[in-house]
Short mmCIF file of C-alpha atoms in Angstrom, two decimals:
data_model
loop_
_atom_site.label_atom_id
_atom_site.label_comp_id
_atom_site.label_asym_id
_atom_site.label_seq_id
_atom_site.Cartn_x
_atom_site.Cartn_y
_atom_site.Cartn_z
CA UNK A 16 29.34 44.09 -19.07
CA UNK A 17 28.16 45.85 -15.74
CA UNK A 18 24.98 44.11 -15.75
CA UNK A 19 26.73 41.12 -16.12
CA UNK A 20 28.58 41.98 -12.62
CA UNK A 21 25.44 42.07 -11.30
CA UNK A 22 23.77 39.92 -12.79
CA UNK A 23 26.34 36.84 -12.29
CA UNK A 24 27.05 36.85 -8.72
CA UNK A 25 23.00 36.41 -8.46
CA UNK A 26 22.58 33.79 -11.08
CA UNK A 27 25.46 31.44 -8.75
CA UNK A 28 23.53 32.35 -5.81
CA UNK A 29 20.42 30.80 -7.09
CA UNK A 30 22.06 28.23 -9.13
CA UNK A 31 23.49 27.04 -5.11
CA UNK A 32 20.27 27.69 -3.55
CA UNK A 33 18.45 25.62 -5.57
CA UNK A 34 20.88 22.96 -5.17
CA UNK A 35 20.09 22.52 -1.75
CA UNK A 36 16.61 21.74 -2.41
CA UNK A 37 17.71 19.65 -6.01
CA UNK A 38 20.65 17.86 -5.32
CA UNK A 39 21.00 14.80 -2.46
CA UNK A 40 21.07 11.48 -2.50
CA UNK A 41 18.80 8.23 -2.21
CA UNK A 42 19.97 7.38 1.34
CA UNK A 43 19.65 10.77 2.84
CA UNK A 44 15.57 10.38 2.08
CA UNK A 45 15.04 7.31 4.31
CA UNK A 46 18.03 5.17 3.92
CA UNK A 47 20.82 4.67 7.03
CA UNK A 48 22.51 7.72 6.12
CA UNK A 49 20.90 10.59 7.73
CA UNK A 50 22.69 13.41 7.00
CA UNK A 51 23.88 14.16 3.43
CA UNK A 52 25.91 17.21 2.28
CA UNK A 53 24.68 19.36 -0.80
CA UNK A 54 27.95 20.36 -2.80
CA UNK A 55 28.35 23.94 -1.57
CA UNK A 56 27.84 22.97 2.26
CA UNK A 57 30.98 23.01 4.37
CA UNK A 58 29.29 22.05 7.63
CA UNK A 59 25.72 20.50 8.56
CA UNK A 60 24.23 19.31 12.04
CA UNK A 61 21.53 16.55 12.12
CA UNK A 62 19.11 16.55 15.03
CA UNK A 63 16.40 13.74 14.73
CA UNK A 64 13.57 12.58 16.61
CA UNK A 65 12.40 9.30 15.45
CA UNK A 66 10.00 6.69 17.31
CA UNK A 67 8.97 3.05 16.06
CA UNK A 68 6.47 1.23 17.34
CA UNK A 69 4.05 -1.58 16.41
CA UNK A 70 7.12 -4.43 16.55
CA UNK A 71 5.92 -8.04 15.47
CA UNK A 72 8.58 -10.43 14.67
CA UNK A 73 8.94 -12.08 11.52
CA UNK A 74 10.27 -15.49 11.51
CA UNK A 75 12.38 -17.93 9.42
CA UNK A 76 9.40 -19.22 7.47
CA UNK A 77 8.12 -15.45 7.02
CA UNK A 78 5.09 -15.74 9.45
CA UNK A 79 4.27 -13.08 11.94
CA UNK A 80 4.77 -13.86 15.68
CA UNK A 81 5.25 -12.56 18.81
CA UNK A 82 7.43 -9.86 19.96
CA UNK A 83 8.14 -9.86 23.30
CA UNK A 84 10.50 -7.05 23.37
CA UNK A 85 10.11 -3.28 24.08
CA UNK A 86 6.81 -2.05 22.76
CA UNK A 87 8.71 1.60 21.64
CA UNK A 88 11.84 2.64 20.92
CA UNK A 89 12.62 6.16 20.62
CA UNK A 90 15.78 7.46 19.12
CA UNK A 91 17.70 11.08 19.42
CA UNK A 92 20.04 11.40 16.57
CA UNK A 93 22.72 13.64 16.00
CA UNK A 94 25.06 13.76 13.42
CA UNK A 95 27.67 16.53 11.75
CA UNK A 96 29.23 16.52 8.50
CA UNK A 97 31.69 18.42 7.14
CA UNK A 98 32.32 19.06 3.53
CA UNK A 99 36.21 18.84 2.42
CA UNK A 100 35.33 19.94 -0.99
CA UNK A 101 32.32 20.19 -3.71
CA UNK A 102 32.77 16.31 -3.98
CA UNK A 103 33.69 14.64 -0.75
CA UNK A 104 32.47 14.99 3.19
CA UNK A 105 32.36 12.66 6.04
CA UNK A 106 29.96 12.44 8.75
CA UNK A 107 29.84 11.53 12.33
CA UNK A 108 26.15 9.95 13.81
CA UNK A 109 25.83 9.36 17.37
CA UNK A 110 21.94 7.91 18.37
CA UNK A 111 20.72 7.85 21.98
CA UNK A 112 18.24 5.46 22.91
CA UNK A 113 15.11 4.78 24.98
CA UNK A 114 13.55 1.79 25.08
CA UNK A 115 9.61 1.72 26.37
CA UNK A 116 7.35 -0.80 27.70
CA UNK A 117 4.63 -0.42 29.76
CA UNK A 118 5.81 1.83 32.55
CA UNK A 119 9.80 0.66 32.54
CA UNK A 120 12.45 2.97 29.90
CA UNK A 121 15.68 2.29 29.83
CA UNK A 122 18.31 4.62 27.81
CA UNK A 123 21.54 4.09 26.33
CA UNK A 124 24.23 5.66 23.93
CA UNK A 125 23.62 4.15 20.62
CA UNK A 126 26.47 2.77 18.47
CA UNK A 127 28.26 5.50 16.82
CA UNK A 128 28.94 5.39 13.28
CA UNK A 129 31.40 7.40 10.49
CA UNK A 130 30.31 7.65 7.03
CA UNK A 131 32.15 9.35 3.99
CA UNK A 132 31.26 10.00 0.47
CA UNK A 133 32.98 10.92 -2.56
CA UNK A 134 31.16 12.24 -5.86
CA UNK A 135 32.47 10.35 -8.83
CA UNK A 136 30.14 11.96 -11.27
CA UNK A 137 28.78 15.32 -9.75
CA UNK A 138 25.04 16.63 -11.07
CA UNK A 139 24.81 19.55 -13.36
CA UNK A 140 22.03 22.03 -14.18
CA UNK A 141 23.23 21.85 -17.93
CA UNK A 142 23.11 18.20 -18.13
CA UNK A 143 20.11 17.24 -15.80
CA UNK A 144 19.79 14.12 -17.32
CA UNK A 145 23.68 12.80 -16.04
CA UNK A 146 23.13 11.97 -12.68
CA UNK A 147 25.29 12.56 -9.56
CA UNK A 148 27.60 9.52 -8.82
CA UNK A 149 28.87 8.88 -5.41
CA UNK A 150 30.67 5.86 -3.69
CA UNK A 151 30.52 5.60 -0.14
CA UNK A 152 32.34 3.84 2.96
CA UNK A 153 31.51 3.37 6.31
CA UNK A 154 31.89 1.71 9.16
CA UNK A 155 29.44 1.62 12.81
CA UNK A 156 31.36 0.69 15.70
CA UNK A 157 29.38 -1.40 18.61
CA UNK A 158 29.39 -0.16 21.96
CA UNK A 159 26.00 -0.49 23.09
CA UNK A 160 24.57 -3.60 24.46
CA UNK A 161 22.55 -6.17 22.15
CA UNK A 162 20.51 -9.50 22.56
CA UNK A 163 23.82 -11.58 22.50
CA UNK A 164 24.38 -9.95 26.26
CA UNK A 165 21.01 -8.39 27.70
CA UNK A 166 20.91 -8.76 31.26
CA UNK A 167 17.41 -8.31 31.41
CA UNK A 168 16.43 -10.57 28.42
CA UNK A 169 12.77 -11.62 29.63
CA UNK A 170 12.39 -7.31 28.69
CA UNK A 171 15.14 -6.35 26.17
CA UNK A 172 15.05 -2.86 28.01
CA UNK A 173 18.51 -2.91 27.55
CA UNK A 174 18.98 -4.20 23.77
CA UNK A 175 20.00 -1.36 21.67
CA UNK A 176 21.95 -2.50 19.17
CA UNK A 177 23.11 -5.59 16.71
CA UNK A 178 26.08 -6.54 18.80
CA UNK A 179 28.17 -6.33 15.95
CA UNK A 180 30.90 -3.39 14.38
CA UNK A 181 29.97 -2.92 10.91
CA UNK A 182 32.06 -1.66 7.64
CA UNK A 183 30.24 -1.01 4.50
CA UNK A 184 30.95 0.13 0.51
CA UNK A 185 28.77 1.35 -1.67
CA UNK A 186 27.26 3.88 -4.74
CA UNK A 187 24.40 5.87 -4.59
CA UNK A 188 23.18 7.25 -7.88
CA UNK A 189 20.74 10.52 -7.91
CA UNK A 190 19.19 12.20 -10.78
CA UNK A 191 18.20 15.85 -8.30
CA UNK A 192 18.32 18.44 -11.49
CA UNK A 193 14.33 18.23 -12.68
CA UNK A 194 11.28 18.40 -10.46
CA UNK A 195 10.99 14.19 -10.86
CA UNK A 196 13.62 12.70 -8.68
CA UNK A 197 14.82 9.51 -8.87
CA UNK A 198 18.12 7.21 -7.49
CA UNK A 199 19.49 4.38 -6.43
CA UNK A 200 22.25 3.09 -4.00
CA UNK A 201 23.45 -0.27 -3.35
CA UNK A 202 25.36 -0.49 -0.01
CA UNK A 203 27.77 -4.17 1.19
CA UNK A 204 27.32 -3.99 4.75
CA UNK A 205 30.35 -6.50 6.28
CA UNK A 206 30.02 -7.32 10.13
CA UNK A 207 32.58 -8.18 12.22
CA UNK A 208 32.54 -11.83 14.20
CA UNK A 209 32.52 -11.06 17.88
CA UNK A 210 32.35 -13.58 20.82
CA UNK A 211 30.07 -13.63 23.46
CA UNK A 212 29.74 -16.71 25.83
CA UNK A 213 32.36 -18.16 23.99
CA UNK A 214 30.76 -18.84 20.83
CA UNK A 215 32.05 -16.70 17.96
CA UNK A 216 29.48 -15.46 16.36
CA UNK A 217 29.93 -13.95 12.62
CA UNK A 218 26.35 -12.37 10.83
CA UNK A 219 26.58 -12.97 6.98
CA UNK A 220 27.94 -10.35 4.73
CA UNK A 221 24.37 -8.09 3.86
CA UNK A 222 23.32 -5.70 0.97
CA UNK A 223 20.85 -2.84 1.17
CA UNK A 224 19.84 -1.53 -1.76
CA UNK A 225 17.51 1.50 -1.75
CA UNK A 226 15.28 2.88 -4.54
CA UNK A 227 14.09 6.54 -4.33
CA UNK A 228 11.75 8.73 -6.06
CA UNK A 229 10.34 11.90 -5.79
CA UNK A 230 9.34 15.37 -6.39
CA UNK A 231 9.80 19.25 -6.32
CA UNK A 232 6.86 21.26 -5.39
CA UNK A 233 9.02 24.34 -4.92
CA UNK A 234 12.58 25.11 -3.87
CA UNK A 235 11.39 24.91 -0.59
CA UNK A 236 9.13 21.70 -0.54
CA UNK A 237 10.45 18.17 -1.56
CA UNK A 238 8.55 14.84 -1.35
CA UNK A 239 10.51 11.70 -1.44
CA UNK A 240 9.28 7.85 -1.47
CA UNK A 241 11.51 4.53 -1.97
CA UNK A 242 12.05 0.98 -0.94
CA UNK A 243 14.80 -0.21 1.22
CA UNK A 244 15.68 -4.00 0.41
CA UNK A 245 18.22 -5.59 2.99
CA UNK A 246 19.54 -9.43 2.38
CA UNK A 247 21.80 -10.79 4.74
CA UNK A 248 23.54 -14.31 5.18
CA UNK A 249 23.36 -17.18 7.37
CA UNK A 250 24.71 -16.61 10.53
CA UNK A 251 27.80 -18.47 11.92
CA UNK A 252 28.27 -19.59 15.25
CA UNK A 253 31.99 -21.32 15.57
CA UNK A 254 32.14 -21.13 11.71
CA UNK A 255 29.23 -23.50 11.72
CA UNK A 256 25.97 -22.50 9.43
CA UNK A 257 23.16 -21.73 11.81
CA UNK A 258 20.48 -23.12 9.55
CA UNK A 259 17.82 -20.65 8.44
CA UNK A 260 19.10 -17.85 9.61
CA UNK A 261 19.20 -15.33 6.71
CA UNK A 262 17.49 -12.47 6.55
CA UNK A 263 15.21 -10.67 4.55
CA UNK A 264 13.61 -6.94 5.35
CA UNK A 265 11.69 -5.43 2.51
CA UNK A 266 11.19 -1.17 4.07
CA UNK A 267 9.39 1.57 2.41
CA UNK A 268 9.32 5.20 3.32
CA UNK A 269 8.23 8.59 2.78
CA UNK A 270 9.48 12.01 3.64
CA UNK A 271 8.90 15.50 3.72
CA UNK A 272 11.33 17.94 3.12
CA UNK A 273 10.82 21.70 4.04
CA UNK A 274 13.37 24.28 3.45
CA UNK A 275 12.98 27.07 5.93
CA UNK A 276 15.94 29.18 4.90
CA UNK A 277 18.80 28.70 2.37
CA UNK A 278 20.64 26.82 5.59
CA UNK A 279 17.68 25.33 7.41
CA UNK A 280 15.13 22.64 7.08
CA UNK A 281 12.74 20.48 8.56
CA UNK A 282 12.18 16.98 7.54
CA UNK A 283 8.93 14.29 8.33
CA UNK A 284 9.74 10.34 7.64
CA UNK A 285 7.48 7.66 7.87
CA UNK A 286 8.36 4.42 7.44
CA UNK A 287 7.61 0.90 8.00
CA UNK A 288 9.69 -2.22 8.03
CA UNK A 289 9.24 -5.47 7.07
CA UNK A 290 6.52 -3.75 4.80
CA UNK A 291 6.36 -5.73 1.46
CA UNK A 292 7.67 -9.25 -0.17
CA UNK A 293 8.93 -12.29 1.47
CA UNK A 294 10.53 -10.98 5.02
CA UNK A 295 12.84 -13.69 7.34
CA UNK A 296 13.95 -13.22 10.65
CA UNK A 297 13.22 -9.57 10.76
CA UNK A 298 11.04 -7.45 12.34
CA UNK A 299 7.77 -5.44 11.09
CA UNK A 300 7.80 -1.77 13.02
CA UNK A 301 6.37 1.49 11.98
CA UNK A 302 8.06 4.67 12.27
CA UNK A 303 7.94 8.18 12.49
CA UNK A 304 10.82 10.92 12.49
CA UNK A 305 11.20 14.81 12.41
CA UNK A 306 14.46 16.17 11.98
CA UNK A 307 15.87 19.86 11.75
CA UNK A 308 19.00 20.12 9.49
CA UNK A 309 21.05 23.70 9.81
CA UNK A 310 24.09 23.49 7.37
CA UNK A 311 27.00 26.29 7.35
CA UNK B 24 -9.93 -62.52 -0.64
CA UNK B 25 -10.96 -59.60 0.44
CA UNK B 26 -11.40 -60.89 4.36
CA UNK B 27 -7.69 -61.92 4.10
CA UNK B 28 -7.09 -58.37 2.60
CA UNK B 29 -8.47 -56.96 6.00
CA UNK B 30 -6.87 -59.06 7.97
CA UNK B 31 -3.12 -58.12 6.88
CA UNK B 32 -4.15 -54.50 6.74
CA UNK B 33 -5.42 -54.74 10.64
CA UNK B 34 -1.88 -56.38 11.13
CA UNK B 35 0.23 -54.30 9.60
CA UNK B 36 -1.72 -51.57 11.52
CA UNK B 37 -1.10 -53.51 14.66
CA UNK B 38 2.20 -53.41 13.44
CA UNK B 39 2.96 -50.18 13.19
CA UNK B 40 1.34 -48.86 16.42
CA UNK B 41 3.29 -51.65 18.42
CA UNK B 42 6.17 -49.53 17.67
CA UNK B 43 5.29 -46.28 19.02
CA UNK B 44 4.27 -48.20 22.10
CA UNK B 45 6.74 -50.26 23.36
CA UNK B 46 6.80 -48.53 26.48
CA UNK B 47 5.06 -45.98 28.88
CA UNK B 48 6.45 -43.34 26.61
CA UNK B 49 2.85 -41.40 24.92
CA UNK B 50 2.52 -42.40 21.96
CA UNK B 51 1.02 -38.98 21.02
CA UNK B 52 4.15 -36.73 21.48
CA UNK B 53 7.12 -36.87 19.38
CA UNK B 54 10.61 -37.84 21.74
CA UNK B 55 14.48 -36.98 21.00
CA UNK B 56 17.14 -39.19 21.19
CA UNK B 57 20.53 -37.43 23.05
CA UNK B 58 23.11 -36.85 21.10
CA UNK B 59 25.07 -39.76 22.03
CA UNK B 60 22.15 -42.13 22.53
CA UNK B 61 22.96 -41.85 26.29
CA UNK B 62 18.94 -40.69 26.60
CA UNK B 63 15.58 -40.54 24.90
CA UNK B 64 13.23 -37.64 26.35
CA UNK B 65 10.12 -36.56 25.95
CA UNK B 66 9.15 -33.09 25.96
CA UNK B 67 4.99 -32.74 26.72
CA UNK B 68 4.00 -29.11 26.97
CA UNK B 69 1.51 -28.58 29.45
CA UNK B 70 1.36 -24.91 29.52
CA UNK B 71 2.76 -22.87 25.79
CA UNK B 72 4.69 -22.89 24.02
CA UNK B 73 3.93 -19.54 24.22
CA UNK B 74 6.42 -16.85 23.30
CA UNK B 75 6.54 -13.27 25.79
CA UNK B 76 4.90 -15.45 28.25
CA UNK B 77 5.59 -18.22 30.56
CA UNK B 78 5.22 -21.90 29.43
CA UNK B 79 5.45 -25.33 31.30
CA UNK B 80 6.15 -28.44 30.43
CA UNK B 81 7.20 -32.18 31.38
CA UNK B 82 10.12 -33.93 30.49
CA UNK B 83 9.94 -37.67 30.41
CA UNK B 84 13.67 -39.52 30.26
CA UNK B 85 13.82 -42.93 28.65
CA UNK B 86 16.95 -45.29 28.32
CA UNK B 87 18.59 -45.03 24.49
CA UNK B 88 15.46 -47.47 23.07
CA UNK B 89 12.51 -45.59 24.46
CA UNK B 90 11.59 -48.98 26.66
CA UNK B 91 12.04 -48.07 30.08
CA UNK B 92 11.96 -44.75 32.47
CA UNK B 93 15.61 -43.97 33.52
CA UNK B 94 16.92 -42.24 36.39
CA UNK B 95 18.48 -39.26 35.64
CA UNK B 96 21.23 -37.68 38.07
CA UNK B 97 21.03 -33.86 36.53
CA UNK B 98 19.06 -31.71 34.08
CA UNK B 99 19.61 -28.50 32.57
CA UNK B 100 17.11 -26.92 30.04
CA UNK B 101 18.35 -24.11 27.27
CA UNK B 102 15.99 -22.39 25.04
CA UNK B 103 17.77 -21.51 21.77
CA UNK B 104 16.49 -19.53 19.22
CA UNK B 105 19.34 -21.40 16.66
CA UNK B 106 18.08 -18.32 13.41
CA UNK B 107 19.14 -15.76 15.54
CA UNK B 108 22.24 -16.83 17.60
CA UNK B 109 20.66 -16.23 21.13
CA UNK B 110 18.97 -17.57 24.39
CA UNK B 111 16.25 -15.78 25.93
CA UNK B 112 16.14 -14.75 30.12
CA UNK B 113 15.94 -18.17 32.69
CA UNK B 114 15.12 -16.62 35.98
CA UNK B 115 12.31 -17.85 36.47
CA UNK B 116 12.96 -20.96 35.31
CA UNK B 117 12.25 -24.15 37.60
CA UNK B 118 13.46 -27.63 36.91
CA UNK B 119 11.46 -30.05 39.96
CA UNK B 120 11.15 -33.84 39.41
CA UNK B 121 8.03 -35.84 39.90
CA UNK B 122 7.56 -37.24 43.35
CA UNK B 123 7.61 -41.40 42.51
CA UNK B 124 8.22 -41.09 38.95
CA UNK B 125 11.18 -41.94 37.70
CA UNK B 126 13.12 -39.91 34.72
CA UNK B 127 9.92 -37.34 34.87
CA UNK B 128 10.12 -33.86 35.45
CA UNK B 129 8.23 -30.49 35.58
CA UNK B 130 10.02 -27.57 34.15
CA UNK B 131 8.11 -23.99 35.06
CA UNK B 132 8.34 -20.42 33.87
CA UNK B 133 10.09 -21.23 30.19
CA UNK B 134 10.19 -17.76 28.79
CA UNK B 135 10.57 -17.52 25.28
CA UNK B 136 11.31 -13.72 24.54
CA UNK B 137 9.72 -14.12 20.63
CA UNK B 138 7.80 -15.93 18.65
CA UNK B 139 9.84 -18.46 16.10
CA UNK B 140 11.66 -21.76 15.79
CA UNK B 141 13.50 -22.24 19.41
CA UNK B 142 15.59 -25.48 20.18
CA UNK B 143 14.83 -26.69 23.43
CA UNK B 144 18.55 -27.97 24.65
CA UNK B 145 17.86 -30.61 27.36
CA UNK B 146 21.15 -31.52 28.86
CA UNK B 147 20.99 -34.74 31.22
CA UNK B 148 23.64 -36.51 33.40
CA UNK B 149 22.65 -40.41 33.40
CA UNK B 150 24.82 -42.83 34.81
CA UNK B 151 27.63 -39.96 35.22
CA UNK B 152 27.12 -39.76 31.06
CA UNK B 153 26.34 -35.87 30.25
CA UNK B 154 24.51 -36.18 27.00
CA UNK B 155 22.48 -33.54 25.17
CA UNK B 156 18.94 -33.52 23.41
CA UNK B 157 17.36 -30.61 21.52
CA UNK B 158 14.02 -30.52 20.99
CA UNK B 159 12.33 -28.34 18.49
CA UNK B 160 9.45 -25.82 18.72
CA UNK B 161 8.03 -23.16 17.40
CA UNK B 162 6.10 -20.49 19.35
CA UNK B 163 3.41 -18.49 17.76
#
């Protein structure tokens, strides 16, 4: 009964520890959700690096063309999350910006964005095969400026965002208890009409849905790879159609997770959009991130 | 049988290229009627349609059957890329018409910030009618 005394308190320790390189979620591996809380975290910071480069429109017949836009956008992310129990957390993301090309930068504050999640289902070590559950909400305000009003269009220096507030719903299903990962999460992304020159504009309701898989070298090493698929709807402009204006981004990515200390890691993304399958008025980019995650 | 077979196919080719050339307008580019019939223009791109570079081109303005040149009192030229809801930058955009030709002008520095479908909104006051025209292009 002693041992047990000992013994227990050690067992939960490890059981937790391991969580934190076994449990997450399909978005927090390359998805638009940076920063995802493991059950026994209370608080987590997100600082991320990320650059994409290599930009080559895709237009609405699916054929490369010109982009005449920055030729590098670098992004500073940070984000914090708090945990209000096991099964729920929210988090806060706030980018900053720089746009390159050739010798000009500009910067900017990036739209800021809240994000919660609640664990239907959670995962178990004694059941590894019933995945963790969660449904999600969201919503990404727009403050920064986009194409709709770039003074400096002939650069788009100064585009760094949609233009548009965003609210979103969705699941995310992860199966994080064996050394095989694998999940799912299917995100409706609604954006909110907004005027500018006195045309109402109003981007059609889109869905992301993101496949992951992966694996478990050690506690401390995790690789991840999955598909992001967005679809979004025709625009309107004054409740009128614009005509071929949906659009399609097929996005894969890998990461790199490295678990430093029971509260710190390191993680490496690449990623490239517009990557696979029948792309429309999108844009092909490659990119690169490093991130450092401390949780409390 | 077959000489009388000749001849109506060299008429009915006559035919058909006697429409396209009713008037001064080329025959080899494609015009727009205005919205309103007000106008019929022709857009010939001299220079482009290129897209994160500067393009030039001439804009011919016809009355509502494509016969005759018009005068035309004021022009404006939009570039609309219609997929994605915006415009591009028009600073160094020039609108000049052609000294002794009437209804012809040159437009310079058309930027077109990415490559895609753009509508080319030509906006045109003649006789004090404002009537619009879009003209569609894609650049590569």
């Amino acid at each position: 009964m002693r041992r047990w005394r000992l013994v227990a308190p050690l067992l939960l320790g490890l059981l937790l520890g391991s969580s934190q390189a076994f449990a997450c979620a399909s978005c927090g591996s390359g998805g638009d959700d940076p920063l995802i809380l493991y059950p026994n975290e209370v608080d987590k910071i997100y600082i991320g690096f990320a650059r994409a480069t290599a930009f080559k429109n895709v237009d609405a017949n699916g054929r490369f063309s010109t982009s005449g836009g920055p030729t590098a956008k670098d992004t500073l992310t940070l984000a914090y999350g708090h945990g209000f129990s096991p099964r729920a957390f929210v988090t806060g993301t706030l980018p900053w910006l720089r746009n390159s090309r050739q010798e000009a930068t500009h910067t900017s504050l990036g739209d800021p964005s809240l994000a919660a999640r609640y664990a239907l289902v959670m995962a178990s070590m004694a059941e590894p095969l019933i995945p963790q559950v969660q449904i999600l909400a969201g919503y990404k305000q727009s403050m920064t400026h986009s194409i709709h009003d770039s003074v400096d269009l002939k650069t788009q220096l100064d585009v760094f965002g949609t233009g548009f507030s965003e609210a979103k719903l969705g699941v995310d299903v992860w199966f994080g208890q064996l050394d095989w990962l694998a999940g799912a999460a299917f995100h409706l992304i609604k954006p909110l009409p907004h005027s500018y020159d006195g045309v109402r504009y109003e981007p059609g309701l889109a869905s992301r849905s993101t496949v992951t898989a992966g694996y478990v070298f050690s506690t401390a090493c995790k690789t991840t790879f999955g598909a992001n698929l967005l679809a979004r709807g025709s625009l309107r402009g004054d409740d009128v159609v614009q005509a071929d204006s949906e659009q399609r981004n097929h996005s894969v990515f890998v990461t790199q997770d490295w678990l430093i200390s029971p509260v710190e890691s390191w993680r490496l993304s690449l990623s490239r959009q517009a990557a696979f399958g029948a792309n429309k008025n999108t844009a092909r980019s490659d990119g690169v991130s490093l991130a450092y995650l401390r949780s409390w | 049988m077959q000489t009388l077979l000749r001849l109506s196919l060299c008429v009915l080719l006559c035919q058909a290229c006697s429409t396209h050339n009713k008037a001064d307008a080329p025959a080899s580019t494609e015009g727009v009627a205005s919205k309103n019939s007000t106008f019929f223009v022709i857009m010939d791109w001299t220079t482009g349609p290129k897209s994160a570079a500067t393009s030039a081109a001439t804009l011919s303005f016809y009355d509502a059957n494509h016969h005759q040149p018009i005068s035309v009192d004021s022009v404006a030229v939009v570039p609309w890329m219609t997929t994605m809801g915006h415009g591009t930058s028009m600073k160094d955009q020039k609108i000049v018409p052609v000294a002794g030709q009437v209804g012809r002008f040159t437009i310079d520095g058309i930027y077109l910030i990415m490559g895609g479908p753009w509508d080319i909104r030509v906006t045109a006051k003649v006789n004090g009618n404002m009537d619009i025209a879009t003209v569609a292009v894609t650049a590569p």
